[in-house]
Amino acid sequence: MSVKTSAKHDLKTYKTAFFNGSASGVLVAAVAGKVIKLHAMTIQAQGTVTVSLNDGAGGPSLMEWSFQAREGAVIPMANAPAYWLKTSIGTALYVTLSAAVVVTINAIYSDDDVS
């Protein structure tokens, strides 16, 4: 996981996160008192795998895809103030993989108050 802060857009500061792995793990770390809102994302799988974005480790699935080898998806930028999903307060955005397959995710997100 790596995080970078980007320039403001539509009066909101967006951040980017990167996941590249073959085991489940954190895409965006939890922020105390805040929710994580996903605004855009690209995802690529190197093999057959189901990928879930979860509300924390072991939490409910917020989005899920089933990929064959070398398939991917692009989730375009939602128009502010819209977003594609959000976590519970103080919860990480977690990636769950059904198999040990390399998956690469680039995400644009914000950590916001509970609105």
PDB file of C-alpha atoms in Angstrom:
ATOM      1  CA  MET A   1       0.000   0.000   0.000  1.00  0.00           C
ATOM      2  CA  SER A   2       1.299   3.447  -0.862  1.00  0.00           C
ATOM      3  CA  VAL A   3      -0.563   6.729  -0.538  1.00  0.00           C
ATOM      4  CA  LYS A   4      -0.066  10.093  -2.226  1.00  0.00           C
ATOM      5  CA  THR A   5      -2.063  13.283  -1.832  1.00  0.00           C
ATOM      6  CA  SER A   6      -3.168  14.977  -5.031  1.00  0.00           C
ATOM      7  CA  ALA A   7      -4.239  18.483  -5.887  1.00  0.00           C
ATOM      8  CA  LYS A   8      -7.679  19.717  -4.927  1.00  0.00           C
ATOM      9  CA  HIS A   9     -10.479  19.066  -7.370  1.00  0.00           C
ATOM     10  CA  ASP A  10     -14.044  20.280  -6.857  1.00  0.00           C
ATOM     11  CA  LEU A  11     -12.927  21.700  -3.480  1.00  0.00           C
ATOM     12  CA  LYS A  12     -11.985  18.201  -2.238  1.00  0.00           C
ATOM     13  CA  THR A  13      -8.519  16.822  -1.598  1.00  0.00           C
ATOM     14  CA  TYR A  14      -8.170  13.425  -3.254  1.00  0.00           C
ATOM     15  CA  LYS A  15      -5.542  10.847  -2.376  1.00  0.00           C
ATOM     16  CA  THR A  16      -4.258   7.847  -4.265  1.00  0.00           C
ATOM     17  CA  ALA A  17      -3.529   4.349  -2.993  1.00  0.00           C
ATOM     18  CA  PHE A  18      -1.764   1.482  -4.722  1.00  0.00           C
ATOM     19  CA  PHE A  19      -2.097  -2.265  -4.038  1.00  0.00           C
ATOM     20  CA  ASN A  20       0.012  -4.886  -5.802  1.00  0.00           C
ATOM     21  CA  GLY A  21      -0.045  -8.309  -4.229  1.00  0.00           C
ATOM     22  CA  SER A  22      -1.163 -11.913  -4.270  1.00  0.00           C
ATOM     23  CA  ALA A  23      -2.566 -11.961  -0.736  1.00  0.00           C
ATOM     24  CA  SER A  24      -5.439 -10.065   0.876  1.00  0.00           C
ATOM     25  CA  GLY A  25      -4.486  -6.779   2.530  1.00  0.00           C
ATOM     26  CA  VAL A  26      -5.200  -3.123   3.202  1.00  0.00           C
ATOM     27  CA  LEU A  27      -5.799  -0.808   0.239  1.00  0.00           C
ATOM     28  CA  VAL A  28      -6.468   2.317   2.356  1.00  0.00           C
ATOM     29  CA  ALA A  29      -5.637   2.444   6.065  1.00  0.00           C
ATOM     30  CA  ALA A  30      -8.306   3.395   8.591  1.00  0.00           C
ATOM     31  CA  VAL A  31      -8.449   7.011   9.761  1.00  0.00           C
ATOM     32  CA  ALA A  32      -9.874   7.628  13.235  1.00  0.00           C
ATOM     33  CA  GLY A  33     -13.264   9.345  13.088  1.00  0.00           C
ATOM     34  CA  LYS A  34     -13.374   9.324   9.272  1.00  0.00           C
ATOM     35  CA  VAL A  35     -14.887   7.210   6.479  1.00  0.00           C
ATOM     36  CA  ILE A  36     -12.978   6.226   3.352  1.00  0.00           C
ATOM     37  CA  LYS A  37     -14.816   7.146   0.130  1.00  0.00           C
ATOM     38  CA  LEU A  38     -13.727   5.529  -3.139  1.00  0.00           C
ATOM     39  CA  HIS A  39     -14.033   7.938  -6.081  1.00  0.00           C
ATOM     40  CA  ALA A  40     -12.273   6.029  -8.908  1.00  0.00           C
ATOM     41  CA  MET A  41     -10.193   2.908  -9.448  1.00  0.00           C
ATOM     42  CA  THR A  42      -8.409   0.638 -11.896  1.00  0.00           C
ATOM     43  CA  ILE A  43      -7.921  -3.053 -11.170  1.00  0.00           C
ATOM     44  CA  GLN A  44      -5.977  -5.758 -13.043  1.00  0.00           C
ATOM     45  CA  ALA A  45      -5.746  -9.490 -12.236  1.00  0.00           C
ATOM     46  CA  GLN A  46      -2.977 -11.738 -13.571  1.00  0.00           C
ATOM     47  CA  GLY A  47      -5.022 -14.945 -13.119  1.00  0.00           C
ATOM     48  CA  THR A  48      -8.444 -16.293 -12.222  1.00  0.00           C
ATOM     49  CA  VAL A  49      -9.533 -14.700  -8.942  1.00  0.00           C
ATOM     50  CA  THR A  50     -12.453 -13.066  -7.168  1.00  0.00           C
ATOM     51  CA  VAL A  51     -11.556  -9.656  -5.730  1.00  0.00           C
ATOM     52  CA  SER A  52     -13.654  -8.005  -3.030  1.00  0.00           C
ATOM     53  CA  LEU A  53     -13.312  -4.563  -1.504  1.00  0.00           C
ATOM     54  CA  ASN A  54     -14.388  -4.918   2.104  1.00  0.00           C
ATOM     55  CA  ASP A  55     -15.375  -2.692   4.996  1.00  0.00           C
ATOM     56  CA  GLY A  56     -12.292  -3.687   6.994  1.00  0.00           C
ATOM     57  CA  ALA A  57     -10.670  -7.122   7.292  1.00  0.00           C
ATOM     58  CA  GLY A  58     -13.480  -9.648   7.612  1.00  0.00           C
ATOM     59  CA  GLY A  59     -16.117  -6.964   7.046  1.00  0.00           C
ATOM     60  CA  PRO A  60     -18.898  -7.033   4.469  1.00  0.00           C
ATOM     61  CA  SER A  61     -18.104  -6.811   0.762  1.00  0.00           C
ATOM     62  CA  LEU A  62     -18.697  -3.337  -0.689  1.00  0.00           C
ATOM     63  CA  MET A  63     -17.781  -4.268  -4.317  1.00  0.00           C
ATOM     64  CA  GLU A  64     -16.776  -7.559  -5.917  1.00  0.00           C
ATOM     65  CA  TRP A  65     -15.439  -8.792  -9.274  1.00  0.00           C
ATOM     66  CA  SER A  66     -14.634 -12.209 -10.755  1.00  0.00           C
ATOM     67  CA  PHE A  67     -11.682 -12.075 -13.154  1.00  0.00           C
ATOM     68  CA  GLN A  68     -10.055 -14.484 -15.592  1.00  0.00           C
ATOM     69  CA  ALA A  69      -6.356 -14.175 -16.417  1.00  0.00           C
ATOM     70  CA  ARG A  70      -5.261 -10.692 -17.540  1.00  0.00           C
ATOM     71  CA  GLU A  71      -8.694  -9.137 -17.068  1.00  0.00           C
ATOM     72  CA  GLY A  72      -9.316  -5.819 -15.395  1.00  0.00           C
ATOM     73  CA  ALA A  73     -11.810  -3.064 -14.793  1.00  0.00           C
ATOM     74  CA  VAL A  74     -11.906   0.719 -14.746  1.00  0.00           C
ATOM     75  CA  ILE A  75     -14.229   2.467 -12.313  1.00  0.00           C
ATOM     76  CA  PRO A  76     -14.383   6.072 -13.607  1.00  0.00           C
ATOM     77  CA  MET A  77     -14.209   9.165 -11.447  1.00  0.00           C
ATOM     78  CA  ALA A  78     -17.532   9.802  -9.758  1.00  0.00           C
ATOM     79  CA  ASN A  79     -18.724  13.402 -10.089  1.00  0.00           C
ATOM     80  CA  ALA A  80     -18.272  15.218  -6.775  1.00  0.00           C
ATOM     81  CA  PRO A  81     -19.784  14.876  -4.271  1.00  0.00           C
ATOM     82  CA  ALA A  82     -20.626  11.337  -5.455  1.00  0.00           C
ATOM     83  CA  TYR A  83     -18.509   8.266  -4.677  1.00  0.00           C
ATOM     84  CA  TRP A  84     -18.712   4.536  -5.434  1.00  0.00           C
ATOM     85  CA  LEU A  85     -18.471   3.181  -1.890  1.00  0.00           C
ATOM     86  CA  LYS A  86     -17.611   4.186   1.641  1.00  0.00           C
ATOM     87  CA  THR A  87     -16.393   2.350   4.705  1.00  0.00           C
ATOM     88  CA  SER A  88     -17.715   2.549   8.235  1.00  0.00           C
ATOM     89  CA  ILE A  89     -16.229   5.180  10.547  1.00  0.00           C
ATOM     90  CA  GLY A  90     -12.608   4.419  11.413  1.00  0.00           C
ATOM     91  CA  THR A  91     -12.438   1.323   9.178  1.00  0.00           C
ATOM     92  CA  ALA A  92      -9.852   0.436   6.521  1.00  0.00           C
ATOM     93  CA  LEU A  93     -10.723  -0.316   2.906  1.00  0.00           C
ATOM     94  CA  TYR A  94      -9.545  -3.924   2.625  1.00  0.00           C
ATOM     95  CA  VAL A  95      -8.867  -6.111  -0.439  1.00  0.00           C
ATOM     96  CA  THR A  96      -9.839  -9.794  -0.206  1.00  0.00           C
ATOM     97  CA  LEU A  97      -8.506 -12.197  -2.844  1.00  0.00           C
ATOM     98  CA  SER A  98      -9.956 -15.685  -3.385  1.00  0.00           C
ATOM     99  CA  ALA A  99      -6.639 -17.098  -4.668  1.00  0.00           C
ATOM    100  CA  ALA A 100      -2.919 -16.326  -4.597  1.00  0.00           C
ATOM    101  CA  VAL A 101      -3.029 -14.325  -7.838  1.00  0.00           C
ATOM    102  CA  VAL A 102      -1.273 -11.000  -8.372  1.00  0.00           C
ATOM    103  CA  VAL A 103      -3.804  -8.157  -8.412  1.00  0.00           C
ATOM    104  CA  THR A 104      -2.923  -4.510  -9.007  1.00  0.00           C
ATOM    105  CA  ILE A 105      -5.245  -1.719  -7.862  1.00  0.00           C
ATOM    106  CA  ASN A 106      -4.857   2.038  -8.242  1.00  0.00           C
ATOM    107  CA  ALA A 107      -7.479   3.952  -6.292  1.00  0.00           C
ATOM    108  CA  ILE A 108      -8.498   7.582  -5.875  1.00  0.00           C
ATOM    109  CA  TYR A 109     -10.170   8.168  -2.525  1.00  0.00           C
ATOM    110  CA  SER A 110     -10.833  10.684   0.211  1.00  0.00           C
ATOM    111  CA  ASP A 111     -10.999  10.319   3.957  1.00  0.00           C
ATOM    112  CA  ASP A 112     -13.982  12.359   5.015  1.00  0.00           C
ATOM    113  CA  ASP A 113     -16.149  13.192   7.961  1.00  0.00           C
ATOM    114  CA  VAL A 114     -19.256  11.055   8.228  1.00  0.00           C
ATOM    115  CA  SER A 115     -21.453  13.031   5.810  1.00  0.00           C
TER     116      SER A 115
END
